[in-house]
PDB file of C-alpha atoms in Angstrom:
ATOM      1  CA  UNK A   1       4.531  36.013 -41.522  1.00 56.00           C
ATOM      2  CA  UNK A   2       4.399  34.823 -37.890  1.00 59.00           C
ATOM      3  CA  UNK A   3       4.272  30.898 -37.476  1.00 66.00           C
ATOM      4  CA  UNK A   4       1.160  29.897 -34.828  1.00 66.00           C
ATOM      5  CA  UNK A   5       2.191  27.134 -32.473  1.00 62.00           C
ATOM      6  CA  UNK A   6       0.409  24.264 -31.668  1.00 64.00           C
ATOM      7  CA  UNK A   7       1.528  22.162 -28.608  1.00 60.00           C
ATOM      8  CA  UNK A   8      -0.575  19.029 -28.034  1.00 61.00           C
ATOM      9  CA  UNK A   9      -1.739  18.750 -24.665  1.00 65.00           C
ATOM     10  CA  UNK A  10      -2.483  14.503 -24.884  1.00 66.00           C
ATOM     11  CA  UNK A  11       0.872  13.357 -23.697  1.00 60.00           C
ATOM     12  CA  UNK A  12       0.448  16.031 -20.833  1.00 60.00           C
ATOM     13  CA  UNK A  13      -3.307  15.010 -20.073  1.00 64.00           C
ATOM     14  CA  UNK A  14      -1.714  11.180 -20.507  1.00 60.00           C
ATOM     15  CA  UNK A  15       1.159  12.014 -17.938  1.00 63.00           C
ATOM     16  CA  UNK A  16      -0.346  14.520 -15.205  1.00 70.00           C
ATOM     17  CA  UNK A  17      -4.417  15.088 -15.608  1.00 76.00           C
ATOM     18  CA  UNK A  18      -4.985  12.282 -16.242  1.00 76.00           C
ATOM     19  CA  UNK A  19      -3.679  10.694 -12.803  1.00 80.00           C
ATOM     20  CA  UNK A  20      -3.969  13.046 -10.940  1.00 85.00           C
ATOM     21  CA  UNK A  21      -7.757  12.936 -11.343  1.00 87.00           C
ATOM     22  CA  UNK A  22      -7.996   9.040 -11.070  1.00 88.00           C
ATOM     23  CA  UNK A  23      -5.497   9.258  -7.536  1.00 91.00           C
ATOM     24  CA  UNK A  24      -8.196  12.488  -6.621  1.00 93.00           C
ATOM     25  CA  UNK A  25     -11.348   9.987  -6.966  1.00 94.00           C
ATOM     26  CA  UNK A  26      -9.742   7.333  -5.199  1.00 94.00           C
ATOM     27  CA  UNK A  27      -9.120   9.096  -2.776  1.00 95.00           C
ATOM     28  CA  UNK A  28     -12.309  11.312  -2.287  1.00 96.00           C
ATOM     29  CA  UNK A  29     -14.274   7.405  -2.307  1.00 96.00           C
ATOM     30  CA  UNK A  30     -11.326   5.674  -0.112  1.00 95.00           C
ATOM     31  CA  UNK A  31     -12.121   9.240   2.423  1.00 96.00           C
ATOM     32  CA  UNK A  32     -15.689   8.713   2.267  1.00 97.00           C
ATOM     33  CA  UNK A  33     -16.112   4.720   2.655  1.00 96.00           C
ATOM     34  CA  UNK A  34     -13.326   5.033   5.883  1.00 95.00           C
ATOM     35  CA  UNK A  35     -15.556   8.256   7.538  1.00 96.00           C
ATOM     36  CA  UNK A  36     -18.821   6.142   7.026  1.00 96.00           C
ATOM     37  CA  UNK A  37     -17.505   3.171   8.979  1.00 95.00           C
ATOM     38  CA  UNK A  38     -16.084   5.592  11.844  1.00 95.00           C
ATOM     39  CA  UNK A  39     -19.662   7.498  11.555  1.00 96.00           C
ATOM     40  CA  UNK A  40     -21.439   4.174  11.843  1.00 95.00           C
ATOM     41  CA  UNK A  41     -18.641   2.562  14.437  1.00 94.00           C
ATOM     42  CA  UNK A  42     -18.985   6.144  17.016  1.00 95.00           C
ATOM     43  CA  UNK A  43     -22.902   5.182  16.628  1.00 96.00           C
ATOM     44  CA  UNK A  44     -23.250   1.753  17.584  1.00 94.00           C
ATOM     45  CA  UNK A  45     -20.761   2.594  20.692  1.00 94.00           C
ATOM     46  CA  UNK A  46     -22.555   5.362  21.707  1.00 95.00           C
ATOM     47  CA  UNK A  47     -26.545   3.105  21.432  1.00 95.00           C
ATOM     48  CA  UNK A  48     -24.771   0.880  23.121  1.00 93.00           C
ATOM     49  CA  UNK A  49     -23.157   2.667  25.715  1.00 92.00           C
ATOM     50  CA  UNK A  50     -26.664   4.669  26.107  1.00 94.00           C
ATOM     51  CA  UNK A  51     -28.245   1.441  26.174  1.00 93.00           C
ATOM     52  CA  UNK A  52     -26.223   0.270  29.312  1.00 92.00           C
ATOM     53  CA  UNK A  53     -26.725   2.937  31.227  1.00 93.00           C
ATOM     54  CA  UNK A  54     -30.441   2.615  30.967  1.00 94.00           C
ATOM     55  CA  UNK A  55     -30.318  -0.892  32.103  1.00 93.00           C
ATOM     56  CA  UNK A  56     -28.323   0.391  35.230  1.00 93.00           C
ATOM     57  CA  UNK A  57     -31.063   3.041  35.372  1.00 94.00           C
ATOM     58  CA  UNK A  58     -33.321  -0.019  35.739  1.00 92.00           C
ATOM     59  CA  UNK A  59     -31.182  -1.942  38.557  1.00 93.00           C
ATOM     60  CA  UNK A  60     -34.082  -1.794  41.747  1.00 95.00           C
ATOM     61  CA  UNK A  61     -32.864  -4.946  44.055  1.00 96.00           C
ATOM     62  CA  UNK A  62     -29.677  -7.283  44.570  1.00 95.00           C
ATOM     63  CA  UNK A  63     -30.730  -9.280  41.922  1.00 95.00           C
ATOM     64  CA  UNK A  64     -31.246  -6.827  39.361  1.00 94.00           C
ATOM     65  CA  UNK A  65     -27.530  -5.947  40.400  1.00 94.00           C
ATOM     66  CA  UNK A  66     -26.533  -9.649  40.060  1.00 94.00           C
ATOM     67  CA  UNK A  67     -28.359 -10.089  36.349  1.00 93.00           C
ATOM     68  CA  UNK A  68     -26.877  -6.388  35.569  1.00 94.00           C
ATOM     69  CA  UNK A  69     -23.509  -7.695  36.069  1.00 93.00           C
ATOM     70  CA  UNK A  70     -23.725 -10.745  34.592  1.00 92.00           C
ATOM     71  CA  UNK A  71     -24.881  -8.962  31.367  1.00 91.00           C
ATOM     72  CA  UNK A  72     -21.795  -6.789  31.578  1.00 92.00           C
ATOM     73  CA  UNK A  73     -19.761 -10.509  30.575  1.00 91.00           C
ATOM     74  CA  UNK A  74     -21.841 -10.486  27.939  1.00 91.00           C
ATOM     75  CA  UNK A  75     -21.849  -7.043  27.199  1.00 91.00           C
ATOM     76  CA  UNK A  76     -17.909  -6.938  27.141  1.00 93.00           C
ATOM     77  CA  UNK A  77     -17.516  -9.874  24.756  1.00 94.00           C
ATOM     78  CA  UNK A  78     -19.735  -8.509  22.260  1.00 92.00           C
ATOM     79  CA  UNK A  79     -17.922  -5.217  22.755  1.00 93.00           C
ATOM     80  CA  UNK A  80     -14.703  -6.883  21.995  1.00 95.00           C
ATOM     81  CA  UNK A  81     -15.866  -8.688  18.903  1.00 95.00           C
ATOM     82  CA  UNK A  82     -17.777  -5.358  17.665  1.00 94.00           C
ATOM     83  CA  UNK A  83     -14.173  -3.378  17.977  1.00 94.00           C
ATOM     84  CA  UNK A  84     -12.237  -6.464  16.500  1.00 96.00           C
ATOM     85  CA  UNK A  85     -14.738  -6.587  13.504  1.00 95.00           C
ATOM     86  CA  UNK A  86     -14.386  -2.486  13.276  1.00 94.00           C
ATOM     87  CA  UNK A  87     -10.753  -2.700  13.109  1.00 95.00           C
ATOM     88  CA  UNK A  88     -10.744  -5.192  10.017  1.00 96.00           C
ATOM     89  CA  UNK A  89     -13.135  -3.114   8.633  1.00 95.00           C
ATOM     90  CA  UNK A  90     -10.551  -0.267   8.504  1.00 95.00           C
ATOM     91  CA  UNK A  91      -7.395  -2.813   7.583  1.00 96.00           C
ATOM     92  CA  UNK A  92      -9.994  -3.859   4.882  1.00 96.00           C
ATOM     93  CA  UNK A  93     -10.215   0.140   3.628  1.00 95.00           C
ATOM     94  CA  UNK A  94      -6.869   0.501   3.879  1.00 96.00           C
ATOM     95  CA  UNK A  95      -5.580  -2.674   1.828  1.00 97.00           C
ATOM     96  CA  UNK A  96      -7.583  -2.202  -1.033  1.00 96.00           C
ATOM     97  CA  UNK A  97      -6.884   1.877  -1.610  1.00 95.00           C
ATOM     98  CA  UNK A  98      -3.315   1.020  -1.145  1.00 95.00           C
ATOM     99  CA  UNK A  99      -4.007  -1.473  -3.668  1.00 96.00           C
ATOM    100  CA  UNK A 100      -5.985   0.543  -6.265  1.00 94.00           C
ATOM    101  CA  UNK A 101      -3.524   3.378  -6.057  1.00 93.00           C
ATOM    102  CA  UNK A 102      -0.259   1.222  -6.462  1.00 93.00           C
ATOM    103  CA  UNK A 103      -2.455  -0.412  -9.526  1.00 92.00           C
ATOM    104  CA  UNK A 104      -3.018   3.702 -10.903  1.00 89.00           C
ATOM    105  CA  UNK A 105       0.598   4.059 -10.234  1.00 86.00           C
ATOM    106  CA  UNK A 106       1.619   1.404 -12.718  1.00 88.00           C
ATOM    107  CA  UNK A 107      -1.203   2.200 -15.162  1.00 85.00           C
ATOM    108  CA  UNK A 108       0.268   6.074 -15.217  1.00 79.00           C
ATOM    109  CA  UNK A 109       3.844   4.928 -15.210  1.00 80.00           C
ATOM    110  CA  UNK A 110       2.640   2.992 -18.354  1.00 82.00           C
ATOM    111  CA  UNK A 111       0.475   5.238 -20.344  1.00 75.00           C
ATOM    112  CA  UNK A 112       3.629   7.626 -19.607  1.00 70.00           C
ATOM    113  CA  UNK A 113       6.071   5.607 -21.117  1.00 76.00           C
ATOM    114  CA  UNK A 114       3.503   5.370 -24.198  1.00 74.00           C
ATOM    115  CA  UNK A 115       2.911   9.295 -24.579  1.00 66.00           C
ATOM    116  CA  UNK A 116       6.648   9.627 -24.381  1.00 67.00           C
ATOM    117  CA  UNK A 117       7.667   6.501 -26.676  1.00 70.00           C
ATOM    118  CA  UNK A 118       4.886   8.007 -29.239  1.00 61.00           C
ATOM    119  CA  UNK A 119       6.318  11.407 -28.996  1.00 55.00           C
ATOM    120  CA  UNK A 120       9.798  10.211 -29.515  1.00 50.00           C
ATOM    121  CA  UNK A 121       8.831   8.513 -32.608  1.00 52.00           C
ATOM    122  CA  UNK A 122       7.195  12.183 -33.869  1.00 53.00           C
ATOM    123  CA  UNK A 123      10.150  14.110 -33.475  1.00 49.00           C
TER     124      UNK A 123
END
């Protein structure tokens, strides 16, 4: 008579599945929150690129010049605060996936040790 073998698959689902799915949504939501904010930053450039050429469109005397270029100040300070803010945006992204995977790491690296410790105390 032929012994059937049984292999349990928890310490491997534990060890590798297991993970490897959590590190796969992470990173499918980490992909998905950065490409909105660059979807959402190339927009409100372009508007507001669009938006400035209109107002040169617009320009129809010396003064219109004058009040063009002295919304251009403004125009390039807002500009500068809209790319800082975009950039922390990012640093923001970036920070907390590194920080949610490093946290998976150690939660794998622990249920591990726990699939192996309990196998060890099978055998």
């Amino acid at each position: 008579m032929m012994k059937t073998f049984s292999f349990d698959t928890k310490p491997f689902e534990a060890m590798l599945l297991g993970p490897a799915r959590a590190y796969a949504a992470l990173s499918i939501d980490y992909t998905e929150k950065l490409v909105a904010t660059q979807l959402d930053t190339a927009k409100a450039y372009t508007d507001t690129g669009l938006a400035q050429a209109r107002e040169l469109l617009d320009v129809r005397d010396a003064d219109g010049l004058r009040n063009y270029i002295e919304g251009q100040q403004q125009f390039a300070k807002n500009m500068a605060e809209r790319i800082k803010g975009d950039a922390e945006k990012v640093v923001s992204l970036n920070q907390d996936f590194m920080q949610q995977s490093q946290k998976l790491a150690e939660s794998s690296l622990k249920q591990a040790q726990q699939a192996s410790t309990g196998q060890a105390d099978k055998a």
